[in-house]
Structure formats: structure tokens, C-alpha cells
Amino acid sequence: MSERRLSWAALLLFRLPEKVTSRMNIRDVRHRYPQKLRCLVMLSCATLLMSKVQASEAMNEAQATLEPQRAVIEATDRATISSEVSGRIESMTFREGDAFTKGQTLVKMDCGQYVAERDRVGARLASARRKLENNQRLLELRSVGQLEVDLSRLSVNENAAEYQIARTNVNRCAIKAPYAGRVVERKANVGQSVQAQAELLAIVGQTLEARVIVPADWLSWLKPGRQAQLTIEETGENVSAKVTRIGASVDPVSHTIPIWVDIKVTPSLRPGMTASAVFTPPIDVAQEQ
């Protein structure tokens, strides 16, 4: 109801004299009936305030009908670190639960054999280059043909490729962290000899998110960017969240769909924790609830 309608309704309630008609403006009323006008303003303000309070209470009651949904904390990055070369494990810096930063060495293999192979191929490459330079000078003197120069160049290229492989194997002896995170499990020990592709460590990244299963009919209003509040069951702390992704398909049996929410990471949060997620729907949807 507009303020003007409330004002004239209040005038009728106060039963002003018959001289006051619908054509009278508020200024005339203010001069003739100051006390009643003050009461009129107070009544209008009280009515508007009451309507806002009732709307707010209705909103809160409607939101309370949306049951909290179960959520599971997950790491956005998870990997099993494997050995790329065969050999003996020389060192493993981190144990279960330890945190590491991107680029830190997680595992170091005994690399003596691969270093020796790199040096051997490097010496052979240097010899091939010297031979190529010598044949090029002899070609200028017409002491050798073009074929000898071409074969020398091919030998240099072959040895350069082998040297690159040997350098790569040496670099693989030190396994570095692809991102910042924590060690979940050590699957090998220092001094153990392993083959290539053997599992050494299970790690997770520091960036976390929550996976929530929600009713599929929420898709009418639940969109990326919608805010939520998570209560972690293990610690009792409240964490703010925001919807980032919505699942690609609905479960036809339970009529639910998974969504993922970005959460504010705290020092106590760990992957695998469970939480209760509370979402705030739009006003019109909440009132329908």
C-alpha cells in the first residue's frame, strides 16, 4: 500500500469533519489539523515497518524449510607420484601429513648410473662434432667428398639426441612437487630399489572444494555464484562457500545432482571431512517453500 493511500485511510479512521474531502491536499490538512496529522504520520510509519517485519519473518521461516545438504571436502588436485627411472631411493624428504611447496624435491633417486651414461654420451657427442669440423675443412681442400661430411653431420645429430635423453634421465632422478600440498601416504621407503612407474607417494593439493548432493528441483534457482554456508562436522567451524560448478546429469533414482562449491580454506580443513551445507534461495522461491 502506498503512503498516499495509507494517509487517506488514516484520515477516514480519525473521522475528520465533513469539510475535509478527497480534493483537500496534505498541506490544508497540516494547517487545520496538526495533531491529527502527526498521528497520521506515526500510523503510516508503523504500518510500513510492520509490513517489512512480517516479510522478513516470512523469509526466515521459508529459508528454514530448506534442509541442510551433506557435503564432502575434496582436494582439487590429487596425484600418485611414481618413479620415472629404475633405481634405489636415496631420500624422501616428507612424511605423511607434511606440507610442501611447489618445486620442492619430494623424492631423490640414486643417479650415479644415469650421470655416468650422460657423461659418456656427452663425450661421444663432442667427438662427433670434432670429426664434422675436420671433414668440413678437408672438403674445402677437396680431400674428402660431400658424403663424408653428411655422414659426420648425421652422427652429430644422433649423438645429440642420445645426450638429450641421458640428461632427461638424470633430471628424472629428482622428483619435484607439481604444486603446493601435503603428503597423504608414502608407498616406498628410503633404500628401496624400485622399477620405473613404481608408486612412491600419494599427495593432495592445498586448494579445497566441497562436493554437495542437492535435490534436482533446486536447479530452477541454484546457479554458479550462489552463496552458501558450510558447518564442518569434525571441527564445528563455519566456512563460507560459493557454487562454482553443477553436475552434468541428474540421478534418475534419487532425483539429485552433485554440485561443487569453492570454500575458504582454513588451517584445520582436510580432504575427506564432511559438512552440512545451507543455501539461501531467492526471495520468491523461499516464499513458495
mmCIF file of C-alpha atoms in Angstrom:
data_model
loop_
_atom_site.group_PDB
_atom_site.id
_atom_site.type_symbol
_atom_site.label_atom_id
_atom_site.label_comp_id
_atom_site.label_asym_id
_atom_site.label_seq_id
_atom_site.Cartn_x
_atom_site.Cartn_y
_atom_site.Cartn_z
ATOM 1 C CA MET A 1 0.000 0.000 0.000
ATOM 2 C CA SER A 2 1.401 3.426 -0.991
ATOM 3 C CA GLU A 3 1.936 6.268 1.508
ATOM 4 C CA ARG A 4 -0.865 8.335 -0.061
ATOM 5 C CA ARG A 5 -3.385 5.530 0.348
ATOM 6 C CA LEU A 6 -2.276 4.982 3.916
ATOM 7 C CA SER A 7 -2.633 8.703 4.638
ATOM 8 C CA TRP A 8 -6.203 8.937 3.372
ATOM 9 C CA ALA A 9 -7.100 5.694 5.114
ATOM 10 C CA ALA A 10 -5.830 7.166 8.349
ATOM 11 C CA LEU A 11 -7.859 10.340 7.759
ATOM 12 C CA LEU A 12 -11.000 8.256 7.464
ATOM 13 C CA LEU A 13 -10.151 6.451 10.694
ATOM 14 C CA PHE A 14 -9.796 9.745 12.519
ATOM 15 C CA ARG A 15 -13.207 10.882 11.106
ATOM 16 C CA LEU A 16 -12.258 14.422 10.252
ATOM 17 C CA PRO A 17 -15.073 16.936 9.782
ATOM 18 C CA GLU A 18 -17.125 16.769 6.626
ATOM 19 C CA LYS A 19 -15.316 19.807 5.215
ATOM 20 C CA VAL A 20 -12.317 17.556 4.572
ATOM 21 C CA THR A 21 -12.909 15.962 1.181
ATOM 22 C CA SER A 22 -10.828 13.876 -1.157
ATOM 23 C CA ARG A 23 -9.855 17.069 -3.033
ATOM 24 C CA MET A 24 -8.067 18.510 0.008
ATOM 25 C CA ASN A 25 -4.293 18.210 -0.098
ATOM 26 C CA ILE A 26 -1.984 17.334 2.743
ATOM 27 C CA ARG A 27 -0.912 20.984 3.208
ATOM 28 C CA ASP A 28 -4.507 22.045 4.021
ATOM 29 C CA VAL A 29 -4.822 19.202 6.494
ATOM 30 C CA ARG A 30 -1.492 20.086 8.124
ATOM 31 C CA HIS A 31 -2.605 23.680 8.798
ATOM 32 C CA ARG A 32 -6.078 22.816 10.057
ATOM 33 C CA TYR A 33 -5.406 19.605 11.966
ATOM 34 C CA PRO A 34 -1.721 19.492 13.095
ATOM 35 C CA GLN A 35 -2.272 16.998 15.931
ATOM 36 C CA LYS A 36 -4.176 14.547 13.774
ATOM 37 C CA LEU A 37 -1.571 14.822 11.008
ATOM 38 C CA ARG A 38 1.191 13.842 13.414
ATOM 39 C CA CYS A 39 -0.817 10.812 14.420
ATOM 40 C CA LEU A 40 -1.376 10.086 10.758
ATOM 41 C CA VAL A 41 2.378 10.079 10.031
ATOM 42 C CA MET A 42 3.052 7.838 13.014
ATOM 43 C CA LEU A 43 0.375 5.392 11.889
ATOM 44 C CA SER A 44 1.765 5.291 8.335
ATOM 45 C CA CYS A 45 5.315 4.651 9.525
ATOM 46 C CA ALA A 46 4.158 1.961 11.925
ATOM 47 C CA THR A 47 2.191 0.233 9.176
ATOM 48 C CA LEU A 48 5.144 0.243 6.762
ATOM 49 C CA LEU A 49 7.511 -1.025 9.455
ATOM 50 C CA MET A 50 5.129 -3.813 10.397
ATOM 51 C CA SER A 51 4.854 -4.946 6.782
ATOM 52 C CA LYS A 52 8.652 -5.128 6.444
ATOM 53 C CA VAL A 53 8.979 -7.097 9.678
ATOM 54 C CA GLN A 54 6.324 -9.557 8.555
ATOM 55 C CA ALA A 55 8.041 -10.015 5.188
ATOM 56 C CA SER A 56 11.383 -10.633 6.907
ATOM 57 C CA GLU A 57 9.852 -13.187 9.255
ATOM 58 C CA ALA A 58 8.191 -14.949 6.354
ATOM 59 C CA MET A 59 11.524 -15.075 4.535
ATOM 60 C CA ASN A 60 13.299 -16.583 7.540
ATOM 61 C CA GLU A 61 10.587 -19.185 8.020
ATOM 62 C CA ALA A 62 10.744 -20.099 4.344
ATOM 63 C CA GLN A 63 14.521 -20.466 4.407
ATOM 64 C CA ALA A 64 14.288 -22.681 7.459
ATOM 65 C CA THR A 65 12.314 -25.200 5.401
ATOM 66 C CA LEU A 66 15.381 -25.798 3.128
ATOM 67 C CA GLU A 67 17.096 -28.703 4.807
ATOM 68 C CA PRO A 68 20.919 -28.641 5.076
ATOM 69 C CA GLN A 69 22.605 -30.846 2.491
ATOM 70 C CA ARG A 70 25.512 -33.201 3.114
ATOM 71 C CA ALA A 71 28.884 -32.074 1.718
ATOM 72 C CA VAL A 72 32.305 -33.706 1.479
ATOM 73 C CA ILE A 73 35.533 -31.700 1.395
ATOM 74 C CA GLU A 74 37.736 -32.643 -1.569
ATOM 75 C CA ALA A 75 41.131 -31.551 -2.879
ATOM 76 C CA THR A 76 41.032 -30.072 -6.358
ATOM 77 C CA ASP A 77 44.450 -31.653 -7.081
ATOM 78 C CA ARG A 78 45.338 -35.225 -6.165
ATOM 79 C CA ALA A 79 48.102 -37.398 -7.594
ATOM 80 C CA THR A 80 50.166 -40.526 -7.085
ATOM 81 C CA ILE A 81 53.851 -39.787 -7.641
ATOM 82 C CA SER A 82 55.661 -42.586 -9.485
ATOM 83 C CA SER A 83 59.294 -43.181 -10.329
ATOM 84 C CA GLU A 84 60.223 -42.384 -13.916
ATOM 85 C CA VAL A 85 63.503 -44.328 -13.741
ATOM 86 C CA SER A 86 64.662 -47.549 -12.149
ATOM 87 C CA GLY A 87 66.995 -47.327 -9.192
ATOM 88 C CA ARG A 88 67.410 -47.045 -5.446
ATOM 89 C CA ILE A 89 65.589 -44.385 -3.436
ATOM 90 C CA GLU A 90 68.218 -42.093 -1.952
ATOM 91 C CA SER A 91 65.985 -39.757 0.062
ATOM 92 C CA MET A 92 62.337 -38.938 0.745
ATOM 93 C CA THR A 93 62.094 -35.559 2.434
ATOM 94 C CA PHE A 94 58.475 -35.576 3.541
ATOM 95 C CA ARG A 95 56.355 -37.956 5.602
ATOM 96 C CA GLU A 96 52.590 -38.415 5.889
ATOM 97 C CA GLY A 97 50.882 -35.140 6.762
ATOM 98 C CA ASP A 98 53.891 -32.948 5.934
ATOM 99 C CA ALA A 99 53.238 -29.836 3.841
ATOM 100 C CA PHE A 100 55.394 -28.877 0.867
ATOM 101 C CA THR A 101 55.559 -26.063 -1.648
ATOM 102 C CA LYS A 102 55.610 -26.173 -5.425
ATOM 103 C CA GLY A 103 59.015 -27.133 -6.803
ATOM 104 C CA GLN A 104 60.389 -28.769 -3.642
ATOM 105 C CA THR A 105 62.123 -32.142 -4.102
ATOM 106 C CA LEU A 106 59.857 -34.934 -2.860
ATOM 107 C CA VAL A 107 61.973 -37.969 -3.802
ATOM 108 C CA LYS A 108 65.596 -38.304 -4.909
ATOM 109 C CA MET A 109 66.856 -41.428 -6.655
ATOM 110 C CA ASP A 110 70.424 -42.723 -6.767
ATOM 111 C CA CYS A 111 71.521 -41.242 -10.058
ATOM 112 C CA GLY A 112 75.131 -42.437 -10.391
ATOM 113 C CA GLN A 113 74.460 -44.747 -13.319
ATOM 114 C CA TYR A 114 72.486 -42.121 -15.236
ATOM 115 C CA VAL A 115 75.112 -39.435 -14.625
ATOM 116 C CA ALA A 116 77.803 -41.752 -15.999
ATOM 117 C CA GLU A 117 75.685 -42.506 -19.061
ATOM 118 C CA ARG A 118 75.137 -38.780 -19.636
ATOM 119 C CA ASP A 119 78.872 -38.115 -19.458
ATOM 120 C CA ARG A 120 79.671 -40.987 -21.819
ATOM 121 C CA VAL A 121 77.176 -39.798 -24.433
ATOM 122 C CA GLY A 122 78.413 -36.234 -23.968
ATOM 123 C CA ALA A 123 81.978 -37.290 -24.772
ATOM 124 C CA ARG A 124 80.814 -39.162 -27.846
ATOM 125 C CA LEU A 125 78.887 -36.091 -28.986
ATOM 126 C CA ALA A 126 81.973 -33.905 -28.593
ATOM 127 C CA SER A 127 83.996 -36.386 -30.660
ATOM 128 C CA ALA A 128 81.387 -36.396 -33.423
ATOM 129 C CA ARG A 129 81.423 -32.606 -33.594
ATOM 130 C CA ARG A 130 85.211 -32.515 -33.901
ATOM 131 C CA LYS A 131 85.053 -35.062 -36.689
ATOM 132 C CA LEU A 132 82.442 -32.993 -38.514
ATOM 133 C CA GLU A 133 84.584 -29.854 -38.253
ATOM 134 C CA ASN A 134 87.605 -31.776 -39.566
ATOM 135 C CA ASN A 135 85.711 -33.200 -42.536
ATOM 136 C CA GLN A 136 84.355 -29.761 -43.412
ATOM 137 C CA ARG A 137 87.947 -28.409 -43.618
ATOM 138 C CA LEU A 138 89.027 -31.411 -45.683
ATOM 139 C CA LEU A 139 86.105 -30.823 -48.022
ATOM 140 C CA GLU A 140 87.356 -27.298 -48.644
ATOM 141 C CA LEU A 141 90.728 -28.840 -49.579
ATOM 142 C CA ARG A 142 88.932 -31.451 -51.681
ATOM 143 C CA SER A 143 90.476 -34.238 -49.637
ATOM 144 C CA VAL A 144 87.099 -35.843 -48.823
ATOM 145 C CA GLY A 145 83.789 -35.906 -50.567
ATOM 146 C CA GLN A 146 80.442 -34.444 -49.569
ATOM 147 C CA LEU A 147 79.266 -37.865 -48.398
ATOM 148 C CA GLU A 148 81.785 -37.979 -45.540
ATOM 149 C CA VAL A 149 80.632 -34.543 -44.342
ATOM 150 C CA ASP A 150 76.982 -35.554 -44.478
ATOM 151 C CA LEU A 151 77.658 -38.754 -42.524
ATOM 152 C CA SER A 152 79.565 -36.771 -39.889
ATOM 153 C CA ARG A 153 76.657 -34.353 -39.524
ATOM 154 C CA LEU A 154 74.210 -37.250 -39.091
ATOM 155 C CA SER A 155 76.465 -38.705 -36.393
ATOM 156 C CA VAL A 156 76.417 -35.390 -34.536
ATOM 157 C CA ASN A 157 72.627 -35.254 -34.678
ATOM 158 C CA GLU A 158 72.287 -38.833 -33.430
ATOM 159 C CA ASN A 159 74.633 -38.301 -30.505
ATOM 160 C CA ALA A 160 72.927 -35.001 -29.627
ATOM 161 C CA ALA A 161 69.579 -36.820 -29.370
ATOM 162 C CA GLU A 162 71.088 -39.526 -27.154
ATOM 163 C CA TYR A 163 72.671 -36.862 -24.969
ATOM 164 C CA GLN A 164 69.295 -35.172 -24.525
ATOM 165 C CA ILE A 165 67.774 -38.498 -23.404
ATOM 166 C CA ALA A 166 70.626 -39.040 -20.944
ATOM 167 C CA ARG A 167 70.153 -35.538 -19.477
ATOM 168 C CA THR A 168 66.426 -36.160 -19.129
ATOM 169 C CA ASN A 169 67.045 -39.371 -17.185
ATOM 170 C CA VAL A 170 69.374 -37.514 -14.825
ATOM 171 C CA ASN A 171 66.717 -34.844 -14.238
ATOM 172 C CA ARG A 172 64.153 -37.556 -13.507
ATOM 173 C CA CYS A 173 66.215 -38.731 -10.554
ATOM 174 C CA ALA A 174 64.883 -35.775 -8.549
ATOM 175 C CA ILE A 175 61.063 -35.731 -8.375
ATOM 176 C CA LYS A 176 59.742 -32.254 -7.592
ATOM 177 C CA ALA A 177 56.323 -31.217 -6.314
ATOM 178 C CA PRO A 178 53.967 -30.149 -9.121
ATOM 179 C CA TYR A 179 52.022 -27.897 -6.722
ATOM 180 C CA ALA A 180 51.825 -26.959 -3.051
ATOM 181 C CA GLY A 181 50.137 -29.585 -0.896
ATOM 182 C CA ARG A 182 50.543 -32.379 1.640
ATOM 183 C CA VAL A 183 51.693 -35.976 1.645
ATOM 184 C CA VAL A 184 48.830 -38.440 2.092
ATOM 185 C CA GLU A 185 50.791 -41.694 2.023
ATOM 186 C CA ARG A 186 54.311 -42.948 1.484
ATOM 187 C CA LYS A 187 54.266 -46.080 -0.671
ATOM 188 C CA ALA A 188 58.017 -46.737 -0.655
ATOM 189 C CA ASN A 189 60.962 -46.220 1.696
ATOM 190 C CA VAL A 190 64.494 -44.878 1.561
ATOM 191 C CA GLY A 191 66.966 -47.508 0.366
ATOM 192 C CA GLN A 192 64.337 -49.466 -1.540
ATOM 193 C CA SER A 193 65.097 -50.348 -5.156
ATOM 194 C CA VAL A 194 62.170 -49.699 -7.470
ATOM 195 C CA GLN A 195 61.360 -50.087 -11.129
ATOM 196 C CA ALA A 196 60.177 -47.353 -13.429
ATOM 197 C CA GLN A 197 56.498 -46.415 -12.867
ATOM 198 C CA ALA A 198 56.569 -47.732 -9.276
ATOM 199 C CA GLU A 199 54.313 -45.743 -6.919
ATOM 200 C CA LEU A 200 56.215 -43.691 -4.358
ATOM 201 C CA LEU A 201 53.908 -41.058 -2.805
ATOM 202 C CA ALA A 202 50.247 -40.063 -2.740
ATOM 203 C CA ILE A 203 49.782 -36.300 -2.454
ATOM 204 C CA VAL A 204 46.953 -33.750 -2.443
ATOM 205 C CA GLY A 205 46.978 -30.042 -3.192
ATOM 206 C CA GLN A 206 46.169 -27.252 -0.760
ATOM 207 C CA THR A 207 43.235 -25.917 -2.780
ATOM 208 C CA LEU A 208 39.994 -27.433 -1.469
ATOM 209 C CA GLU A 209 36.376 -27.535 -2.576
ATOM 210 C CA ALA A 210 33.210 -29.217 -1.341
ATOM 211 C CA ARG A 211 31.030 -31.676 -3.226
ATOM 212 C CA VAL A 212 27.353 -31.351 -2.300
ATOM 213 C CA ILE A 213 24.404 -33.534 -3.342
ATOM 214 C CA VAL A 214 21.259 -31.396 -3.725
ATOM 215 C CA PRO A 215 17.684 -32.031 -4.956
ATOM 216 C CA ALA A 216 17.399 -31.709 -8.707
ATOM 217 C CA ASP A 217 14.447 -29.297 -8.460
ATOM 218 C CA TRP A 218 16.836 -26.740 -6.972
ATOM 219 C CA LEU A 219 18.227 -26.253 -10.478
ATOM 220 C CA SER A 220 15.454 -23.702 -11.112
ATOM 221 C CA TRP A 221 17.280 -21.215 -8.892
ATOM 222 C CA LEU A 222 20.656 -22.717 -7.909
ATOM 223 C CA LYS A 223 23.257 -21.236 -10.257
ATOM 224 C CA PRO A 224 27.050 -20.706 -10.163
ATOM 225 C CA GLY A 225 27.837 -17.827 -7.832
ATOM 226 C CA ARG A 226 25.102 -18.678 -5.302
ATOM 227 C CA GLN A 227 26.374 -18.255 -1.739
ATOM 228 C CA ALA A 228 26.256 -20.999 0.890
ATOM 229 C CA GLN A 229 27.364 -21.666 4.452
ATOM 230 C CA LEU A 230 29.114 -24.879 5.483
ATOM 231 C CA THR A 231 29.332 -26.247 9.014
ATOM 232 C CA ILE A 232 32.215 -28.708 9.317
ATOM 233 C CA GLU A 233 31.074 -31.701 11.359
ATOM 234 C CA GLU A 234 34.548 -32.681 12.613
ATOM 235 C CA THR A 235 35.516 -29.220 13.929
ATOM 236 C CA GLY A 236 32.208 -27.343 14.180
ATOM 237 C CA GLU A 237 33.595 -24.305 12.355
ATOM 238 C CA ASN A 238 31.550 -22.348 9.809
ATOM 239 C CA VAL A 239 33.020 -21.792 6.353
ATOM 240 C CA SER A 240 31.660 -19.517 3.636
ATOM 241 C CA ALA A 241 31.239 -21.067 0.189
ATOM 242 C CA LYS A 242 30.161 -20.227 -3.349
ATOM 243 C CA VAL A 243 28.783 -22.511 -6.077
ATOM 244 C CA THR A 244 31.321 -22.960 -8.898
ATOM 245 C CA ARG A 245 30.156 -25.997 -10.893
ATOM 246 C CA ILE A 246 26.965 -28.014 -11.346
ATOM 247 C CA GLY A 247 26.928 -31.682 -12.301
ATOM 248 C CA ALA A 248 26.254 -32.748 -15.867
ATOM 249 C CA SER A 249 23.456 -35.251 -15.126
ATOM 250 C CA VAL A 250 20.714 -35.961 -12.604
ATOM 251 C CA ASP A 251 20.482 -39.272 -10.757
ATOM 252 C CA PRO A 252 17.160 -40.713 -12.008
ATOM 253 C CA VAL A 253 16.682 -42.818 -8.856
ATOM 254 C CA SER A 254 17.300 -40.265 -6.094
ATOM 255 C CA HIS A 255 16.476 -37.253 -8.297
ATOM 256 C CA THR A 256 19.563 -35.462 -7.028
ATOM 257 C CA ILE A 257 22.536 -33.789 -8.694
ATOM 258 C CA PRO A 258 26.083 -33.094 -7.455
ATOM 259 C CA ILE A 259 27.420 -29.561 -7.281
ATOM 260 C CA TRP A 260 30.792 -28.183 -6.246
ATOM 261 C CA VAL A 261 31.359 -25.114 -4.109
ATOM 262 C CA ASP A 262 34.521 -23.120 -3.625
ATOM 263 C CA ILE A 263 35.352 -22.760 0.065
ATOM 264 C CA LYS A 264 37.573 -20.517 2.123
ATOM 265 C CA VAL A 265 40.406 -22.785 3.263
ATOM 266 C CA THR A 266 41.333 -22.743 6.949
ATOM 267 C CA PRO A 267 44.340 -24.484 8.595
ATOM 268 C CA SER A 268 42.141 -27.191 10.130
ATOM 269 C CA LEU A 269 40.385 -28.249 6.914
ATOM 270 C CA ARG A 270 41.385 -31.576 5.378
ATOM 271 C CA PRO A 271 40.091 -33.570 2.394
ATOM 272 C CA GLY A 272 37.525 -36.164 3.440
ATOM 273 C CA MET A 273 35.860 -34.036 6.114
ATOM 274 C CA THR A 274 32.071 -33.822 5.989
ATOM 275 C CA ALA A 275 29.867 -30.782 6.401
ATOM 276 C CA SER A 276 26.276 -29.537 6.345
ATOM 277 C CA ALA A 277 25.648 -27.025 3.562
ATOM 278 C CA VAL A 278 22.908 -24.395 3.879
ATOM 279 C CA PHE A 279 21.880 -22.455 0.777
ATOM 280 C CA THR A 280 19.911 -19.215 0.578
ATOM 281 C CA PRO A 281 17.295 -19.283 -2.232
ATOM 282 C CA PRO A 282 15.848 -16.194 -3.943
ATOM 283 C CA ILE A 283 13.001 -14.438 -2.074
ATOM 284 C CA ASP A 284 10.252 -15.619 -4.409
ATOM 285 C CA VAL A 285 11.403 -19.240 -4.208
ATOM 286 C CA ALA A 286 11.777 -19.045 -0.438
ATOM 287 C CA GLN A 287 8.236 -17.746 -0.045
ATOM 288 C CA GLU A 288 6.909 -20.618 -2.175
ATOM 289 C CA GLN A 289 8.708 -23.073 0.095
#
